[in-house]
Coordinates of C-alpha atoms in Angstrom, one line a residue:
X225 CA 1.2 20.7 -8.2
X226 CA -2.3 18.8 -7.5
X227 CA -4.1 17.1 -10.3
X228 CA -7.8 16.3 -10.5
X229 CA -8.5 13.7 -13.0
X230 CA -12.2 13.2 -14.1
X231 CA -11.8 10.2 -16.0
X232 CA -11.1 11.9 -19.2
X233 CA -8.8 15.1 -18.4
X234 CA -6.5 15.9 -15.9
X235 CA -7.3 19.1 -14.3
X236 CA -4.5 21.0 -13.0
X237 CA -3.7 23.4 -9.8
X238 CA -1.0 25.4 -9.3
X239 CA 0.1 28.5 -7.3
X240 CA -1.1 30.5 -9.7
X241 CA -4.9 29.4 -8.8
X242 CA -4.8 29.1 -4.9
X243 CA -2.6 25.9 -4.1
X244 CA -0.4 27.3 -1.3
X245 CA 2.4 25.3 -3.3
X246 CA 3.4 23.1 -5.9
X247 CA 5.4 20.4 -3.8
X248 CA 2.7 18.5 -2.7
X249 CA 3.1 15.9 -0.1
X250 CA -0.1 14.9 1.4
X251 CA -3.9 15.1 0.5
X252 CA -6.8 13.9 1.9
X253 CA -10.5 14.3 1.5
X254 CA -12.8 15.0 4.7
X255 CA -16.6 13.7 5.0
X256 CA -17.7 17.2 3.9
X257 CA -16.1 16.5 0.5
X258 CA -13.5 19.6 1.2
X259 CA -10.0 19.1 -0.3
X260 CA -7.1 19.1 2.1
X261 CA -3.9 19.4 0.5
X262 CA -0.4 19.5 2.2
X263 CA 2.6 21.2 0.9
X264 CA 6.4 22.3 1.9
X265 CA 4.4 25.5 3.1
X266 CA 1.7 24.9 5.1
X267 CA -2.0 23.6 3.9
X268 CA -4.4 24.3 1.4
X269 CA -8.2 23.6 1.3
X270 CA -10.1 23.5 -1.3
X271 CA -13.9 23.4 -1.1
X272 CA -15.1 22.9 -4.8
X273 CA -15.1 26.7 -5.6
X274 CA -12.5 28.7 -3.2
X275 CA -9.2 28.0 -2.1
X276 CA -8.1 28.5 0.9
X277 CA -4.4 28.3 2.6
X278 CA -2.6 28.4 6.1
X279 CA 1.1 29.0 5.9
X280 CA 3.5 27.5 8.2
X281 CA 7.2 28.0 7.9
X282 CA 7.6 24.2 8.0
X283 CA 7.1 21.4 5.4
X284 CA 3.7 19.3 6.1
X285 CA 4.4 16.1 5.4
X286 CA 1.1 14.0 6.1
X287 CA -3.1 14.8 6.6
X288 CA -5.7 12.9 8.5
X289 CA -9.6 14.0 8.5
X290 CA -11.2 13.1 11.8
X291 CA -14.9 12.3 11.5
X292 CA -15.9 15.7 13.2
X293 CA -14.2 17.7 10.2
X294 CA -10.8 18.4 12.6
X295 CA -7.9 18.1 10.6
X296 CA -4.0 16.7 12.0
X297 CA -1.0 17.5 10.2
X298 CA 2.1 16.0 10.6
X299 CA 5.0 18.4 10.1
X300 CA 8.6 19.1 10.4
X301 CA 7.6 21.5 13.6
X302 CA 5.6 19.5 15.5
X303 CA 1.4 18.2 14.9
X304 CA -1.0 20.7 14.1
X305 CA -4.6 20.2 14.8
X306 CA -7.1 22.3 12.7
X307 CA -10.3 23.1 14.6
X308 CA -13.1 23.9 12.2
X309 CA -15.4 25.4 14.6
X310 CA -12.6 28.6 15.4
X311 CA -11.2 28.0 11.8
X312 CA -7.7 28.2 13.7
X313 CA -4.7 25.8 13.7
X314 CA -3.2 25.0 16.9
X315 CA 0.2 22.8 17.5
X316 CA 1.7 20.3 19.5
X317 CA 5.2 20.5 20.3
X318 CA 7.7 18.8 22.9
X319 CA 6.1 20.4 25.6
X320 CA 2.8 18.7 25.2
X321 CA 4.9 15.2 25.0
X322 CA 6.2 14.4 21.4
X323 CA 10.0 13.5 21.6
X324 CA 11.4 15.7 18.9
X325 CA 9.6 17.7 16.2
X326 CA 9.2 16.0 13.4
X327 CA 6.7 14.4 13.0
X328 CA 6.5 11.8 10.0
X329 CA 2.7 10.0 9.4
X330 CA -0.2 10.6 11.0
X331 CA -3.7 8.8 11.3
X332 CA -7.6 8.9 12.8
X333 CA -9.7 6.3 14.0
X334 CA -13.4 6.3 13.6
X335 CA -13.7 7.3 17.4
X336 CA -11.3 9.8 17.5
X337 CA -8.2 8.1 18.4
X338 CA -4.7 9.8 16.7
X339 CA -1.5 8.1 16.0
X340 CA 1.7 10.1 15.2
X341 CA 5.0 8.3 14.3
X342 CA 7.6 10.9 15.1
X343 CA 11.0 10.0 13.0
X344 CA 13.4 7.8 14.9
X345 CA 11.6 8.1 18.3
X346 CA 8.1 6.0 17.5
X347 CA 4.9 6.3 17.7
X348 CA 2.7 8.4 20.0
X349 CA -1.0 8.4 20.7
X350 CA -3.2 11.9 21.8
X351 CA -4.8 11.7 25.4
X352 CA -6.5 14.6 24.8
X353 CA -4.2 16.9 26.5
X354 CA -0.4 15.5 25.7
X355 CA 0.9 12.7 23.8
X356 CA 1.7 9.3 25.3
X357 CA 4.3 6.9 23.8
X358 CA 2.6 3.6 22.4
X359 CA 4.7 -0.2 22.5
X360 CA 7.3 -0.4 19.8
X361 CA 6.3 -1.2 16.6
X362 CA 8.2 -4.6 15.0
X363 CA 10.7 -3.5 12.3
X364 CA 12.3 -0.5 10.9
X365 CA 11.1 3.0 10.3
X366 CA 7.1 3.7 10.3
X367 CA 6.4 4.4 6.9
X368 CA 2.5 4.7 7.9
X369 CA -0.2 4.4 9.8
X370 CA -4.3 3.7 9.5
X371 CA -7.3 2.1 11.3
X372 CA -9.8 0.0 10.5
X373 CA -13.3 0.4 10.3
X374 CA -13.2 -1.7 13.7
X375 CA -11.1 1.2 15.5
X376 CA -8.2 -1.4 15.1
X377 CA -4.5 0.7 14.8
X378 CA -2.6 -0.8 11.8
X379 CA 1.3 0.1 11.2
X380 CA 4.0 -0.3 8.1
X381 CA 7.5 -0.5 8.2
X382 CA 10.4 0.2 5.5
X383 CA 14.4 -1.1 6.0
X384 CA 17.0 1.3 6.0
X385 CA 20.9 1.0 6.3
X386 CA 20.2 0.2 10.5
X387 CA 16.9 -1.1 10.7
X388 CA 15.3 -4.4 9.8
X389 CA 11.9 -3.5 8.2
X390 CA 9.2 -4.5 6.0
X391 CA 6.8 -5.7 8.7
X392 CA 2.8 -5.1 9.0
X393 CA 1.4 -4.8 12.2
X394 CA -1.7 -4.6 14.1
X395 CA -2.5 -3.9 17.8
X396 CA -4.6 -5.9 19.4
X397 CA -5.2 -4.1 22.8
X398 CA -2.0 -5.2 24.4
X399 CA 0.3 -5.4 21.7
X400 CA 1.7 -5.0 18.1
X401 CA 1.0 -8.0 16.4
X402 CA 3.2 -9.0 13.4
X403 CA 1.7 -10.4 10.4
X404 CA 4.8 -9.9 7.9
X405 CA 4.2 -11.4 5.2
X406 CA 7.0 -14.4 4.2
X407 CA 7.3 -13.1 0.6
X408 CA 10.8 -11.5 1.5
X409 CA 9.1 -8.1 1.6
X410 CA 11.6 -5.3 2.5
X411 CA 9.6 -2.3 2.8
X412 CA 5.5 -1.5 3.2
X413 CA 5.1 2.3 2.1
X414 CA 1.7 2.6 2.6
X415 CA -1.5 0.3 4.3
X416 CA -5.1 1.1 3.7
X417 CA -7.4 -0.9 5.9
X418 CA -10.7 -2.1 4.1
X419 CA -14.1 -4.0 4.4
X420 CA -14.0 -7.8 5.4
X421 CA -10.6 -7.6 7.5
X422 CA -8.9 -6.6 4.0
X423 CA -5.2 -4.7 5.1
X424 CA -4.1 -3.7 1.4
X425 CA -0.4 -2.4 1.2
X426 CA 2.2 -0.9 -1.0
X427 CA 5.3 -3.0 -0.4
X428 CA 8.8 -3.1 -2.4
X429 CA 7.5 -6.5 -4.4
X430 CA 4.1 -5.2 -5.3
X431 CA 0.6 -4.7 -4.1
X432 CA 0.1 -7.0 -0.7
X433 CA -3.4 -8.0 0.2
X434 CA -3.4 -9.2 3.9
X435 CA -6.9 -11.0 4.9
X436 CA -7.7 -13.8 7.4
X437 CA -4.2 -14.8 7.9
X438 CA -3.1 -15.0 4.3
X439 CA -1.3 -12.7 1.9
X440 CA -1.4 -12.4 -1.7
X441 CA 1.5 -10.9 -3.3
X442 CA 0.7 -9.1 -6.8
X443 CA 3.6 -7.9 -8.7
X444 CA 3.3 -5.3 -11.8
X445 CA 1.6 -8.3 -13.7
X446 CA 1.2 -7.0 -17.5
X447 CA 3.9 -3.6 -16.6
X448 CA 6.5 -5.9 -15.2
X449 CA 9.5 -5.6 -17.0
X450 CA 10.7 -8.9 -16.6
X451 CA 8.7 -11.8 -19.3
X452 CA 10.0 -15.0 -19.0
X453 CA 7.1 -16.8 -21.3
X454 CA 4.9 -15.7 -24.2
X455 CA 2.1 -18.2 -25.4
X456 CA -1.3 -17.4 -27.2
X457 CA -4.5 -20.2 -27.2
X458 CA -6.5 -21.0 -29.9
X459 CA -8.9 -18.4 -28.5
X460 CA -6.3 -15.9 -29.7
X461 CA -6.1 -14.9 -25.9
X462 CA -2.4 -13.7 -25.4
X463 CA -0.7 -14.7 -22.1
X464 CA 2.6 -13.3 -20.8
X465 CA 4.3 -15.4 -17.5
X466 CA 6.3 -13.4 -14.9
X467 CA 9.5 -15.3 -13.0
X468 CA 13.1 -15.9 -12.6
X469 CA 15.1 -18.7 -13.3
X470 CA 17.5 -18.5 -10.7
X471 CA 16.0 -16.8 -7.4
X472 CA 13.7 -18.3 -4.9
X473 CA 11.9 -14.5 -4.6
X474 CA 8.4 -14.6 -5.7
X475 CA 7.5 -14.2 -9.0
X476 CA 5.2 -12.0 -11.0
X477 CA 2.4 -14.3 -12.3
X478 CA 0.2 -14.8 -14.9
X479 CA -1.5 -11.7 -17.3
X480 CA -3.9 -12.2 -19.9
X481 CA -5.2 -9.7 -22.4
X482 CA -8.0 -10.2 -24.5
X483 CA -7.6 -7.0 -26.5
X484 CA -9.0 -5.1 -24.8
X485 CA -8.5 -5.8 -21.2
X486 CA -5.7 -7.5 -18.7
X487 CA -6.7 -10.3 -16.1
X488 CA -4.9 -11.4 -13.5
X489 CA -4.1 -14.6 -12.0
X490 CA -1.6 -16.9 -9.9
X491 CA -0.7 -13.7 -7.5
X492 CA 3.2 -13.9 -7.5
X493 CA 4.0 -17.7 -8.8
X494 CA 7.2 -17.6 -10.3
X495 CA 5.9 -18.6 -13.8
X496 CA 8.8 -19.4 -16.3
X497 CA 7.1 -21.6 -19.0
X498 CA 3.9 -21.4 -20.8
X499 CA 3.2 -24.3 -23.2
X500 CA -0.1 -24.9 -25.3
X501 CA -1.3 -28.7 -25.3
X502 CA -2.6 -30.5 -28.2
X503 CA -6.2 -30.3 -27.1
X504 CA -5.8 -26.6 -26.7
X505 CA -5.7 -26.0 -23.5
X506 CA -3.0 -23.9 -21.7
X507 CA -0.3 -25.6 -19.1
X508 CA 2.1 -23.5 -17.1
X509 CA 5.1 -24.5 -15.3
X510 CA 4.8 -21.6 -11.9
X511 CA 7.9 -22.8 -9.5
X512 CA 8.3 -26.1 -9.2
X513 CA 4.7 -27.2 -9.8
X514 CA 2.8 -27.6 -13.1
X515 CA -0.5 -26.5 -13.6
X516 CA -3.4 -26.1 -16.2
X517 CA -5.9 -23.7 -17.5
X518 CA -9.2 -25.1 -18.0
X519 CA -10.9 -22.4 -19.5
X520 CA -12.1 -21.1 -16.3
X521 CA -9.3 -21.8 -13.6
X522 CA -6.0 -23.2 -12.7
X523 CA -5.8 -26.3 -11.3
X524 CA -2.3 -28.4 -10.1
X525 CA -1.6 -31.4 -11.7
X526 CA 1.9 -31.7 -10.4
X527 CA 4.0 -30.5 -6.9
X528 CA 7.1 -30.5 -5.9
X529 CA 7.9 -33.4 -4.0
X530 CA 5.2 -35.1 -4.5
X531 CA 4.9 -35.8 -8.4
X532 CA 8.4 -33.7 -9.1
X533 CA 11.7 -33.4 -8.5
X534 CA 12.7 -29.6 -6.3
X535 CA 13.9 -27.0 -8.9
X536 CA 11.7 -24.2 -11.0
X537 CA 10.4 -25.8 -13.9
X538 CA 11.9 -24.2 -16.9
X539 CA 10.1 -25.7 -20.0
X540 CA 7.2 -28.0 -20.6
X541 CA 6.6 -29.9 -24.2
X542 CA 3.7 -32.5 -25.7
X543 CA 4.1 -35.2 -27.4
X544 CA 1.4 -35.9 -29.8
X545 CA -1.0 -37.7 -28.3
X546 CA -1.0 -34.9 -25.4

């Protein structure tokens, strides 16, 4: 089913009070603040009071709210296109250009523009009339599709047992440009364009922010299931290190809790040693570079071939005098 959370409660739809189904695979809000939800039977909309639903005999897997209020659903028979103005549904099929009928992730630009990724055949953009086949995407299967703010088309790929993947993309007016991050990422589920250039994405290692040419890789930081190093500071602040011995994948890096909340730090260093100096203040050893807290942010005081030898530093001690 579909739960609304308030911050408090979680308020639940079912069947039983208009929700066309309970397998729910897409939903997305339009700028008239009506719910559009997508199920293995057609779509359901949801205006704050009524419900509302439009059975199809095939699944809808994915929803994208134009700026006009139109509504495109990707779905195992084809797109559908929901015109508000008729309050009809009307659908695209082989015959107006798509490849096969299934049609996998779909997305709206500010001015209009729609993407479709139809599985194993690519991506296709609406002319108005039919649908024309865009370059091919780098990497595997198209796992989803956005634009900017900026009208710029973004795309994610996921691996499978024949295709590569893993890759972000962006075109740029002539092309799909690759900006895959180095991390050893392996599959980005889902991309969500924001302010500032930001790409955010859902990726097999963790949460990917992608801005200005860089990426920062954070993993499940305090819910990662792997703790490598425990220490606590004089503060009584608690910190828990993320890594691996003996991988060169990134790590998890650094959480803090205060008791009451978690902070985040050092993205996905592979942190395997915490170690508390004399003079209080907190050193950690995140790959093969060592670094220290000092009270307000990390600084490096030692790198890897520079000051140290290669190799993930495993454990870090003080003598006396610090």
């Amino acid at each position: 089913g579909l739960c609304q959370f308030d911050g408090t409660t979680c308020k639940t739809y079912s069947a039983a009070v208009g929700l066309l189904s309970t397998n729910v695979s897409a939903v997305e809000v339009g700028p008239d603040g009506v719910l559009w939800v997508g199920t293995d039977g057609g779509v359901s909309r949801f205006d704050g009071r009524v419900w509302k639903s439009y059975p199809a005999s095939v699944p809808t897997v994915d929803l994208a709210v134009a700026a006009n209020g139109e509504v495109w659903a990707a779905t195992g028979g084809g797109v559908g296109r929901y015109l508000p103005a008729e309050d009809i549904w009307i659908t695209y099929t082989e015959e107006h250009g798509l490849p096969a009928f299934h049609a996998e992730t779909i997305a709206v630009g500010p001015d209009g523009d729609v993407l479709v990724y139809v599985l194993w055949e690519g991506v296709y953009r609406f002319d108005g009339v039919s649908w024309q086949a865009v370059d091919e995407i780098p990497g595997g299967l198209v796992s989803d599709l956005a634009f900017a703010d900026d009208g710029t088309p973004w795309a994610a790929t996921v691996g499978s047992i024949h295709y590569p993947g893993g890759s972000l993309a962006y075109h740029d007016g002539d092309e799909w440009v690759d900006v895959t991050s180095k991390h050893g990422l392996h599959s980005i589920w889902t991309i969500t364009p924001g302010p500032g250039g930001v790409v955010v994405a859902g990726t097999n290692l963790g949460l990917g922010i992608y801005q200005g040419g860089e990426w920062r890789l954070l993993r499940d930081g305090p819910t990662f299931d792997r703790i490598t190093t425990v220490a606590v500071t004089p503060d009584g602040m608690a910190w828990f290190g993320f890594g691996n011995h003996s991988v060169t994948t990134p790590g998890g890096g650094l959480s803090r809790f205060d008791g009451q909340d978690w902070q985040y730090s050092l993205d996905d260093a592979e942190v395997n040693v915490l170690a508390v100096a004399p003079d209080g203040s907190l050193w950690a050893g995140a790959a093969c570079e060592v670094r220290r807290f000092d009270g307000t942010a990390w600084e490096t005081v030692g790198q890897c071939g520079d000051d140290l030898p290669l190799g993930n530093i495993l454990d870090i001690a003080f003598t006396p005098d610090g």
